[in-house]
Coordinates of C-alpha atoms in Angstrom, one line a residue:
Chain A
M1 CA 74.6 57.9 10.0
W2 CA 72.9 56.6 7.0
V3 CA 73.3 54.2 4.0
K4 CA 73.7 56.2 0.8
S5 CA 73.9 53.2 -1.6
L6 CA 74.0 49.5 -1.5
H7 CA 75.5 47.0 -3.8
L8 CA 74.8 43.3 -3.7
S9 CA 76.3 40.6 -5.9
D10 CA 75.3 36.9 -5.5
F11 CA 73.7 37.6 -2.2
R12 CA 70.7 35.5 -1.5
S13 CA 68.2 35.9 -4.4
Y14 CA 70.1 38.9 -5.9
A15 CA 72.6 38.2 -8.7
A16 CA 73.4 41.9 -8.9
L17 CA 71.7 44.9 -7.3
D18 CA 72.8 48.5 -7.1
I19 CA 70.4 50.9 -5.3
T20 CA 70.6 54.3 -3.8
F21 CA 68.8 55.3 -0.6
E22 CA 68.0 58.6 1.1
G23 CA 68.1 59.8 4.7
G24 CA 64.6 59.6 6.4
V25 CA 62.1 56.7 5.9
N26 CA 62.8 54.1 3.1
C27 CA 60.0 51.7 2.5
L28 CA 60.5 48.4 0.7
V29 CA 57.1 47.0 -0.6
G30 CA 56.7 43.7 -2.3
S31 CA 54.8 40.4 -2.0
N32 CA 56.2 37.5 0.0
G33 CA 59.3 35.9 -1.2
Q34 CA 60.3 38.7 -3.5
G35 CA 63.4 39.7 -1.7
K36 CA 62.5 42.5 0.7
T37 CA 64.1 41.0 3.7
N38 CA 67.2 40.1 1.8
V39 CA 67.9 43.7 1.3
I40 CA 67.8 44.6 5.0
E41 CA 69.5 41.5 6.0
A42 CA 72.4 42.6 3.9
I43 CA 72.4 46.0 5.5
G44 CA 72.3 44.3 8.9
Y45 CA 75.1 41.9 8.0
L46 CA 77.4 44.8 7.1
A47 CA 76.9 46.2 10.5
T48 CA 77.2 43.2 12.7
L49 CA 78.9 40.6 10.5
Q50 CA 76.0 38.3 11.1
S51 CA 72.6 37.7 9.7
H52 CA 69.5 38.2 11.8
R53 CA 67.9 35.1 10.3
V54 CA 70.6 32.3 10.0
A55 CA 73.5 31.3 12.1
S56 CA 75.8 30.3 9.3
D57 CA 77.1 32.2 6.2
A58 CA 76.3 29.5 3.6
P59 CA 72.6 30.4 2.9
L60 CA 73.7 33.9 2.1
V61 CA 75.6 33.0 -1.0
R62 CA 73.4 32.7 -4.1
L63 CA 72.9 29.1 -5.0
G64 CA 75.7 28.1 -7.4
A65 CA 77.8 31.2 -6.8
D66 CA 81.3 31.0 -5.1
H67 CA 80.9 34.1 -2.9
A68 CA 78.6 36.9 -2.2
V69 CA 79.5 40.6 -1.9
I70 CA 77.8 43.3 0.1
G71 CA 79.0 46.8 -0.4
A72 CA 77.6 50.1 0.9
V73 CA 78.5 53.8 1.1
V74 CA 77.8 55.1 4.5
S75 CA 77.4 58.7 5.2
H76 CA 78.1 60.0 8.6
E77 CA 78.2 63.8 9.4
D78 CA 78.8 64.6 5.7
R79 CA 81.6 62.1 5.3
H80 CA 81.3 59.2 3.0
M81 CA 82.9 55.8 3.7
S82 CA 82.7 52.8 1.5
V83 CA 82.6 49.5 3.2
E84 CA 82.5 46.1 1.5
I85 CA 82.4 42.5 2.7
Q86 CA 82.9 39.4 0.6
I87 CA 81.3 36.4 2.0
N88 CA 83.0 33.1 1.2
A89 CA 80.9 30.1 2.2
G90 CA 83.2 27.7 4.1
R91 CA 86.3 30.0 3.9
A92 CA 87.3 33.2 5.7
N93 CA 85.4 36.3 4.7
R94 CA 87.3 39.4 3.5
A95 CA 86.4 43.0 3.9
K96 CA 87.5 46.5 2.4
L97 CA 87.2 49.9 3.8
N98 CA 87.3 52.7 1.3
R99 CA 88.5 50.2 -1.2
T100 CA 91.5 49.1 0.8
P101 CA 91.5 45.5 2.1
V102 CA 91.6 45.4 6.0
T103 CA 93.6 42.8 7.8
R104 CA 90.8 41.7 10.2
V105 CA 87.2 41.6 9.0
R106 CA 86.2 42.9 12.4
D107 CA 87.8 46.2 11.6
I108 CA 84.7 47.3 9.5
V109 CA 82.4 46.8 12.6
G110 CA 81.2 50.2 13.7
V111 CA 81.4 52.0 10.4
L112 CA 77.7 51.2 10.0
R113 CA 75.5 50.6 13.0
T114 CA 72.0 49.3 12.8
V115 CA 69.1 48.2 15.1
V116 CA 67.0 45.6 13.4
F117 CA 63.7 44.4 14.5
S118 CA 62.2 41.5 12.7
P119 CA 59.3 38.9 13.3
E120 CA 62.0 36.5 14.6
D121 CA 62.5 38.8 17.6
L122 CA 59.3 37.4 19.2
S123 CA 61.8 34.9 20.6
L124 CA 63.2 37.6 22.7
V125 CA 60.1 37.4 24.8
K126 CA 58.9 33.8 24.2
G127 CA 62.2 32.1 23.7
D128 CA 64.8 30.6 26.1
P129 CA 66.8 32.7 28.4
G130 CA 69.7 32.4 25.9
E131 CA 67.9 34.6 23.5
R132 CA 67.6 37.4 26.1
R133 CA 71.3 37.1 27.2
N134 CA 72.3 37.2 23.7
F135 CA 70.2 40.4 23.1
L136 CA 71.9 42.0 26.0
D137 CA 75.4 40.9 25.0
E138 CA 75.0 42.1 21.4
L139 CA 73.8 45.5 22.6
L140 CA 76.8 45.7 24.9
T141 CA 79.2 44.8 21.9
L142 CA 77.6 47.4 19.9
R143 CA 78.3 50.1 22.5
T144 CA 81.7 48.9 23.6
P145 CA 83.6 46.7 21.0
R146 CA 85.9 45.5 23.6
I147 CA 83.0 43.3 24.9
A148 CA 83.3 41.0 21.9
G149 CA 86.7 39.9 23.2
L150 CA 85.5 39.5 26.7
R151 CA 82.5 37.3 25.5
A152 CA 85.0 35.1 23.6
D153 CA 87.2 34.8 26.6
V154 CA 84.2 33.8 28.8
D155 CA 83.2 31.1 26.3
R156 CA 86.6 29.8 26.0
V157 CA 87.3 29.6 29.7
L158 CA 83.9 27.8 30.1
K159 CA 84.9 25.3 27.5
Q160 CA 88.3 24.7 29.2
R161 CA 86.7 24.4 32.6
N162 CA 84.0 22.1 31.4
A163 CA 86.6 19.8 29.8
L164 CA 88.4 19.7 33.0
L165 CA 85.3 18.8 34.9
K166 CA 84.5 16.1 32.4
S167 CA 87.9 14.5 32.6
A168 CA 87.8 14.8 36.4
A169 CA 84.5 13.0 36.5
A170 CA 85.8 10.2 33.9
T171 CA 89.0 9.5 35.8
G172 CA 87.3 9.6 39.2
M173 CA 89.6 12.4 40.5
S174 CA 89.4 13.0 44.3
Q175 CA 87.8 16.2 45.4
S176 CA 91.2 17.6 46.6
A177 CA 92.9 16.8 43.4
A178 CA 90.1 18.4 41.4
D179 CA 90.3 21.5 43.7
T180 CA 93.9 22.0 42.8
A181 CA 93.4 21.4 39.0
L182 CA 90.3 23.7 39.0
A183 CA 91.8 26.6 40.9
V184 CA 93.5 28.3 38.0
W185 CA 90.4 27.9 35.8
D186 CA 88.1 29.2 38.6
E187 CA 90.3 32.2 38.8
Q188 CA 90.4 33.0 35.1
Y189 CA 86.6 32.3 34.7
A190 CA 85.8 34.6 37.7
L191 CA 88.0 37.3 36.3
H192 CA 86.3 37.4 33.0
A193 CA 82.8 36.4 33.9
A194 CA 82.7 39.1 36.6
E195 CA 83.3 41.8 34.1
L196 CA 80.6 40.6 31.8
L197 CA 78.1 40.3 34.7
H198 CA 79.0 43.8 35.8
E199 CA 78.5 45.2 32.3
R200 CA 75.1 43.3 31.9
V201 CA 73.6 44.6 35.1
H202 CA 74.7 48.1 34.3
L203 CA 73.2 48.0 30.8
L204 CA 69.9 46.5 32.1
Q205 CA 69.7 49.4 34.7
Q206 CA 69.9 52.0 31.8
L207 CA 67.7 50.0 29.4
Q208 CA 64.8 49.3 31.7
P209 CA 63.2 52.8 31.8
L210 CA 63.6 53.1 28.0
V211 CA 61.8 49.8 27.5
A212 CA 59.0 50.7 29.8
D213 CA 58.6 54.0 28.0
R214 CA 58.5 52.5 24.5
Y215 CA 56.1 49.8 25.7
R216 CA 53.7 52.4 27.0
H217 CA 53.6 53.9 23.5
V218 CA 53.6 50.8 21.4
A219 CA 51.0 49.1 23.5
G220 CA 49.1 52.3 24.0
D221 CA 48.4 51.6 27.6
V222 CA 49.8 53.9 30.3
G223 CA 48.9 51.7 33.3
L224 CA 51.1 48.7 32.4
D225 CA 54.6 48.8 33.7
V226 CA 57.4 46.7 32.2
A227 CA 59.9 45.3 34.6
M228 CA 63.3 43.7 33.6
R229 CA 65.2 42.0 36.4
Y230 CA 68.5 40.3 36.1
Q231 CA 68.2 37.0 37.7
S232 CA 71.8 35.8 38.4
S233 CA 72.9 32.4 39.3
V234 CA 75.8 34.1 41.1
A235 CA 74.3 36.9 43.0
G236 CA 72.0 35.3 45.5
T237 CA 72.8 33.3 48.7
D238 CA 70.6 31.1 50.7
D239 CA 69.1 33.9 52.9
H240 CA 69.5 36.9 50.6
T241 CA 68.6 37.8 47.0
P242 CA 70.1 41.2 46.1
G243 CA 67.7 43.7 44.5
P244 CA 68.7 45.4 41.1
D245 CA 70.1 48.5 42.9
E246 CA 72.3 46.4 45.0
M247 CA 73.6 44.5 42.1
T248 CA 74.3 47.6 40.1
A249 CA 76.4 48.9 42.9
W250 CA 78.6 45.9 42.8
T251 CA 82.2 46.4 41.4
P252 CA 83.7 43.6 39.1
M253 CA 85.8 42.6 42.1
H254 CA 82.6 42.1 44.1
W255 CA 81.1 39.9 41.3
Q256 CA 84.4 37.9 41.2
Q257 CA 84.3 37.1 44.9
R258 CA 80.7 36.1 44.6
L259 CA 81.4 33.8 41.7
L260 CA 84.4 32.2 43.3
E261 CA 82.2 31.6 46.4
Q262 CA 79.4 30.1 44.3
L263 CA 81.9 27.9 42.5
R264 CA 83.0 26.5 45.9
V265 CA 79.4 26.0 47.0
H266 CA 78.6 24.1 43.8
R267 CA 81.8 22.2 43.5
R268 CA 80.3 18.8 44.3
Q269 CA 77.4 19.3 41.9
E270 CA 79.6 20.4 39.2
L271 CA 81.9 17.5 39.5
A272 CA 78.9 15.1 39.5
R273 CA 77.4 16.8 36.4
A274 CA 80.6 17.5 34.7
V275 CA 79.5 21.1 33.7
T276 CA 79.8 24.5 35.0
V277 CA 76.4 25.4 36.7
V278 CA 76.9 28.9 37.8
G279 CA 77.9 32.1 35.8
P280 CA 76.7 34.4 33.1
H281 CA 75.7 31.5 30.8
R282 CA 73.0 30.4 33.3
D283 CA 71.5 33.8 34.0
E284 CA 68.0 35.0 32.9
I285 CA 66.7 38.4 32.2
A286 CA 63.1 38.2 33.6
L287 CA 60.6 40.3 31.7
S288 CA 57.2 41.1 33.3
I289 CA 54.4 43.4 32.7
A290 CA 52.2 44.6 35.6
G291 CA 53.9 41.8 37.7
M292 CA 53.0 39.0 35.2
P293 CA 56.0 37.0 33.8
A294 CA 56.0 37.8 30.1
R295 CA 57.1 34.4 28.8
A296 CA 54.1 32.6 30.3
F297 CA 51.4 35.1 30.4
L298 CA 51.6 37.6 27.5
S299 CA 49.3 37.2 24.4
H300 CA 50.9 37.1 21.0
G301 CA 50.2 40.8 20.4
E302 CA 51.6 41.8 23.8
S303 CA 54.7 39.8 23.4
W304 CA 55.2 41.3 20.0
S305 CA 54.9 44.9 21.3
L306 CA 57.3 44.1 24.1
A307 CA 59.9 42.6 21.6
L308 CA 59.5 45.7 19.5
S309 CA 60.0 47.9 22.5
L310 CA 63.2 46.1 23.4
R311 CA 64.6 46.9 20.0
L312 CA 63.3 50.5 19.9
A313 CA 64.8 51.0 23.5
S314 CA 68.2 49.6 22.2
Y315 CA 67.9 52.3 19.5
D316 CA 67.2 55.1 22.1
L317 CA 70.2 54.0 24.1
L318 CA 72.5 54.2 21.2
V319 CA 71.1 57.5 20.1
G320 CA 71.9 58.6 23.7
D321 CA 75.5 57.5 23.1
D322 CA 75.7 59.7 20.1
I323 CA 75.8 56.9 17.7
A324 CA 72.3 57.2 16.0
P325 CA 72.2 53.9 14.2
V326 CA 70.1 53.0 11.1
L327 CA 66.7 51.8 12.2
I328 CA 65.4 48.7 10.4
L329 CA 61.9 47.4 10.9
D330 CA 61.1 44.2 9.0
D331 CA 57.3 43.6 8.5
V332 CA 56.3 45.7 11.4
F333 CA 53.2 47.5 10.5
A334 CA 51.0 44.4 9.6
E335 CA 50.9 43.4 13.2
L336 CA 49.8 46.8 14.6
D337 CA 46.4 48.5 14.9
D338 CA 45.9 52.1 13.6
V339 CA 46.6 53.8 17.0
R340 CA 50.0 51.9 17.6
R341 CA 50.9 52.5 13.9
A342 CA 50.7 56.2 14.6
H343 CA 53.1 55.9 17.5
L344 CA 55.5 54.0 15.5
V345 CA 55.4 56.5 12.7
D346 CA 56.7 59.1 15.1
A347 CA 59.6 56.8 16.1
V348 CA 60.8 56.0 12.6
T349 CA 60.5 59.5 11.2
S350 CA 62.7 60.8 14.1
A351 CA 65.5 58.4 13.0
T352 CA 68.2 59.8 10.7
Q353 CA 67.5 56.8 8.4
S354 CA 65.1 53.9 8.7
F355 CA 64.1 51.0 6.5
I356 CA 60.7 49.4 6.6
T357 CA 59.4 46.4 4.8
A358 CA 55.8 45.7 4.1
A359 CA 54.0 43.1 2.0
V360 CA 51.2 45.4 0.9
E361 CA 51.1 49.1 0.2
H362 CA 48.1 49.8 2.6
D363 CA 50.0 48.5 5.5
I364 CA 52.2 51.6 5.5
P365 CA 50.4 54.3 7.3
A366 CA 49.3 57.2 5.1
Q367 CA 50.9 59.9 7.3
L368 CA 54.4 58.2 6.7
H369 CA 56.3 60.3 4.2
A370 CA 58.6 57.7 2.8
R371 CA 60.5 57.0 -0.3
R372 CA 59.0 53.8 -1.7
Y373 CA 60.8 50.9 -3.3
V374 CA 58.9 48.1 -5.1
V375 CA 60.5 44.7 -4.8
T376 CA 59.5 42.1 -7.3
K377 CA 61.5 39.0 -8.4
G378 CA 64.8 40.1 -7.0
Q379 CA 64.5 43.5 -8.8
V380 CA 64.2 46.8 -6.7
S381 CA 62.8 49.8 -8.4
D382 CA 62.2 53.0 -6.6
V383 CA 59.0 54.9 -7.0
R384 CA 58.9 58.7 -6.5
P385 CA 56.9 59.8 -3.5
Q386 CA 53.4 60.8 -4.4
Chain B
M1 CA 93.1 12.4 -7.1
Y2 CA 96.5 11.8 -8.5
E3 CA 98.2 8.3 -9.0
G4 CA 99.4 6.4 -5.9
I5 CA 102.7 7.9 -4.7
V6 CA 102.0 11.5 -5.9
Q7 CA 98.8 11.6 -4.0
D8 CA 100.6 10.1 -0.9
L9 CA 103.1 13.0 -1.1
I10 CA 100.3 15.5 -1.3
D11 CA 98.5 13.9 1.6
E12 CA 101.7 13.9 3.8
L13 CA 102.4 17.6 3.0
G14 CA 98.9 18.5 3.7
R15 CA 99.3 17.2 7.3
L16 CA 102.0 19.9 8.0
P17 CA 100.8 22.9 10.0
G18 CA 99.6 25.8 7.8
V19 CA 99.7 23.8 4.6
G20 CA 96.2 23.4 3.0
P21 CA 95.3 20.9 0.2
K22 CA 96.1 23.6 -2.5
S23 CA 99.5 24.5 -1.2
A24 CA 100.3 20.8 -0.7
Q25 CA 99.6 20.2 -4.3
R26 CA 101.8 23.1 -5.3
I27 CA 104.7 21.9 -3.1
A28 CA 104.4 18.4 -4.4
F29 CA 104.6 19.5 -7.9
H30 CA 107.5 21.7 -7.1
I31 CA 109.4 18.7 -5.6
L32 CA 108.6 16.6 -8.7
A33 CA 110.1 19.3 -11.0
A34 CA 113.0 20.1 -8.8
D35 CA 116.6 19.0 -9.2
P36 CA 117.0 15.4 -7.5
V37 CA 120.1 16.8 -5.6
D38 CA 118.0 19.4 -3.9
V39 CA 115.3 17.1 -3.0
L40 CA 117.7 14.5 -1.6
R41 CA 119.3 17.2 0.6
L42 CA 115.9 18.0 2.0
A43 CA 115.2 14.3 2.6
D44 CA 118.6 13.9 4.3
T45 CA 118.1 17.0 6.5
L46 CA 114.6 15.7 7.6
R47 CA 116.2 12.4 8.5
Q48 CA 119.1 14.1 10.4
V49 CA 116.8 16.3 12.3
K50 CA 114.9 13.3 13.6
D51 CA 118.1 11.4 14.4
Q52 CA 120.2 14.0 15.9
V53 CA 118.0 16.7 17.5
R54 CA 116.8 16.1 21.0
F55 CA 115.7 18.1 23.8
C56 CA 118.0 19.7 26.4
E57 CA 117.9 17.6 29.5
V58 CA 117.9 20.8 31.6
C59 CA 115.7 23.3 30.0
G60 CA 113.8 21.3 27.4
N61 CA 114.9 23.5 24.5
V62 CA 116.0 21.8 21.2
A63 CA 119.6 20.8 21.3
Q64 CA 122.1 18.6 19.5
E65 CA 123.9 17.5 22.6
Q66 CA 122.7 16.6 26.1
Q67 CA 122.4 20.2 27.0
C68 CA 121.5 23.1 24.7
R69 CA 123.8 26.0 23.8
I70 CA 122.3 28.3 26.3
C71 CA 122.5 25.9 29.2
R72 CA 126.2 25.2 28.5
D73 CA 127.1 28.9 28.2
P74 CA 128.9 29.9 31.4
R75 CA 128.4 33.7 30.8
R76 CA 124.6 33.3 31.3
D77 CA 123.2 34.5 34.6
V78 CA 122.0 31.5 36.5
S79 CA 120.0 33.5 39.0
I80 CA 117.2 34.4 36.6
L81 CA 115.1 32.0 34.8
C82 CA 112.5 32.7 32.0
V83 CA 109.7 30.1 31.6
V84 CA 108.3 29.8 28.1
E85 CA 105.8 27.4 26.4
E86 CA 107.8 26.4 23.3
P87 CA 111.4 26.4 21.9
K88 CA 110.4 28.9 19.4
D89 CA 109.6 31.3 22.1
V90 CA 113.3 31.0 23.3
V91 CA 114.4 32.1 19.8
A92 CA 112.1 35.0 19.9
I93 CA 113.4 36.2 23.2
E94 CA 117.0 35.6 22.2
K95 CA 116.5 37.9 19.3
T96 CA 115.9 40.8 21.8
R97 CA 119.4 40.4 23.3
E98 CA 117.8 41.8 26.4
F99 CA 117.7 38.7 28.5
R100 CA 121.0 37.1 29.8
G101 CA 119.5 34.5 32.1
K102 CA 118.5 31.0 31.4
Y103 CA 115.3 29.4 30.1
H104 CA 112.8 26.7 30.9
V105 CA 110.6 25.4 28.1
L106 CA 107.3 23.8 29.4
G107 CA 106.4 22.2 26.1
G108 CA 103.0 23.8 25.8
A109 CA 100.3 25.4 28.1
I110 CA 97.5 23.9 30.4
S111 CA 94.6 23.2 28.2
P112 CA 92.0 20.7 29.3
I113 CA 90.2 20.8 25.9
D114 CA 93.3 19.3 24.4
G115 CA 93.8 17.0 27.4
I116 CA 96.9 18.9 28.5
G117 CA 97.2 19.1 32.3
P118 CA 100.0 20.3 34.5
D119 CA 101.6 16.8 34.6
D120 CA 101.9 16.8 30.9
L121 CA 104.2 19.8 30.9
R122 CA 107.7 20.0 32.2
I123 CA 106.7 21.6 35.5
R124 CA 108.2 18.9 37.8
E125 CA 111.6 19.6 36.1
L126 CA 111.1 23.3 36.7
M127 CA 110.4 22.8 40.4
A128 CA 113.5 20.7 40.7
R129 CA 115.6 23.5 39.1
L130 CA 114.1 26.0 41.6
A131 CA 114.7 23.7 44.6
D132 CA 118.3 24.9 45.3
T133 CA 118.9 28.6 45.9
T134 CA 120.6 29.4 42.6
V135 CA 117.6 30.9 41.0
T136 CA 116.2 34.1 42.7
E137 CA 113.9 35.4 40.0
V138 CA 111.3 33.6 37.7
I139 CA 109.9 35.4 34.6
L140 CA 106.7 33.8 33.4
A141 CA 106.7 34.4 29.6
T142 CA 103.8 32.2 28.5
D143 CA 101.6 33.5 25.8
P144 CA 99.2 36.3 26.6
N145 CA 96.1 34.3 25.9
L146 CA 93.7 32.3 28.2
E147 CA 95.8 29.2 28.3
G148 CA 99.0 31.0 28.9
E149 CA 97.5 33.1 31.6
A150 CA 96.1 30.0 33.3
T151 CA 99.5 28.3 33.1
A152 CA 101.2 31.5 34.5
T153 CA 98.7 31.6 37.4
Y154 CA 99.2 27.9 38.2
L155 CA 103.1 28.4 38.2
A156 CA 102.9 31.6 40.3
R157 CA 100.9 29.7 43.0
L158 CA 103.2 26.9 43.0
I159 CA 106.4 29.1 43.2
A160 CA 105.1 31.8 45.6
P161 CA 105.8 29.7 48.8
M162 CA 109.5 29.4 47.8
G163 CA 110.0 33.1 48.4
L164 CA 111.4 33.9 44.9
T165 CA 110.6 36.9 42.8
V166 CA 107.9 36.1 40.2
S167 CA 107.1 38.3 37.3
R168 CA 104.8 38.2 34.3
L169 CA 105.7 39.8 31.0
A170 CA 103.8 43.1 30.5
S171 CA 101.2 43.4 27.7
G172 CA 100.5 46.5 26.0
L173 CA 101.0 48.6 22.8
P174 CA 103.5 47.5 20.1
V175 CA 106.6 49.7 20.0
G176 CA 106.8 51.8 16.8
G177 CA 103.1 51.3 16.0
D178 CA 100.4 53.7 16.0
L179 CA 97.8 53.9 18.7
E180 CA 95.0 53.9 16.3
Y181 CA 95.8 50.5 14.9
A182 CA 95.8 48.8 18.3
D183 CA 92.9 46.5 18.8
E184 CA 90.5 47.3 21.7
V185 CA 91.7 44.5 24.0
T186 CA 95.4 45.5 23.6
L187 CA 94.6 49.1 24.1
G188 CA 92.4 48.3 27.1
R189 CA 95.2 46.2 28.7
A190 CA 97.7 49.0 28.0
F191 CA 95.4 51.4 29.8
A192 CA 95.1 49.0 32.8
G193 CA 98.9 48.6 32.9
R194 CA 99.9 52.2 32.5
R195 CA 102.8 53.6 34.5
A196 CA 103.6 56.8 36.1
L197 CA 106.1 59.1 34.5
S198 CA 106.6 61.4 37.5

């Protein structure tokens, strides 16, 4: 699929923008603070209903405006679909599909699919475990929309369960009374969390070889092997930590039993701390290169290459699912040397459509045949390819 | 801000569920412009509702006497009991005309976030109703959300040792709808709960 045209009004720095794109590589060139990233942020928002830069919608609406609009025509196998979202800061957003309002904004998810890599993604390697869990869960949601509901359920049960633990601690509830009260929530929690764990472990199994492959190319070193391991707070027991293959073989039912067992083991601790201490929200996806834990040992350049590999591998996985998303790389070439740039050129030219931003023209490799757009002061003008 | 009493009215209306500040303002001005007779009738009805309506001492549904209409009706099947969260759920099920048993209204669902535990619901009353052998089947018709499911699970565990038939409402596709319009969760549930035709 590819974005045929984009319309913005009162989005970030843009009062109004109408721009047409083409399949293949589209390069947005402009100095810092001119509005390149805003354009790709808008495209990403239309795909995921969230910005890759900020958690809330308010900064997306141009200062002084009431609402922002992002609209696009997306072409998929020669069919055109128009999709539009109105972002109302502080109120519910509204969306339209082929000019017709949809009842739920979520209905437009899936019309456009993107994989975005941006400098912020360094936190996938260097940041807290939550960043990596989120990465995995978002990829799951992109592949199977049902997962969005599952994630919401897990969060909701956790909130309920933690509220119960807190009130049990506050009222000095006896262990047996707490057991009775927690029983139903343990069951609901295990039911939903087990499914999420099962999905995550399966995804990781599929993703791991793709990440390793991409890293070899991006880092230009064949000898370094990337390992991704799911470290579960649920899976292990005192005398046995299951390996990746063992965990992949587990059914959701198996996870459910493991989780219920772990909840029993940690009951006293949970009551003392008034918080759920085992489950998908406490897990880590441990990244390592040649046996060295990535978070502690990798240099800036290596971390950056690994983060990029994670995104490119997600892209590969989605292509394998027959979804071929739009590939968006924000400010990616500036960080790479010439050899690695050449490898990346292969990746972006093979995509149905890709967007690349760069601050200066000479960051874009000469061998990249791309349509250029110059971004200055919130204006985008396209330049014919030389 | 409007002067004194007008603003008070807007504030009061704004406290009602589903009424935002703008709607509250619109309703307030409608009341100001309306015929005094109509407004007094509304005021009277509000007062009467609070004075006269109470909750059925058997099932917890809204009633004007000690027992509600359904509990007093001798034609209803006393062997089957449908457990719901709110009185409005009773009305919804009554509209189907499918169910001829009696009801038990819990007054909500278990939700620790809102500080609602099993003791805050009419569960003790339910267990008392099940204590003799009149009721043989219990249908758990709590909402199909997390809190509703948790409440149903809790009740099922409590009732199971009594040897009664306990069932849960099915969840799946809306009748008369198109498959394509179902959301992923509903459709997924419908798949999980599919039944054999032959």
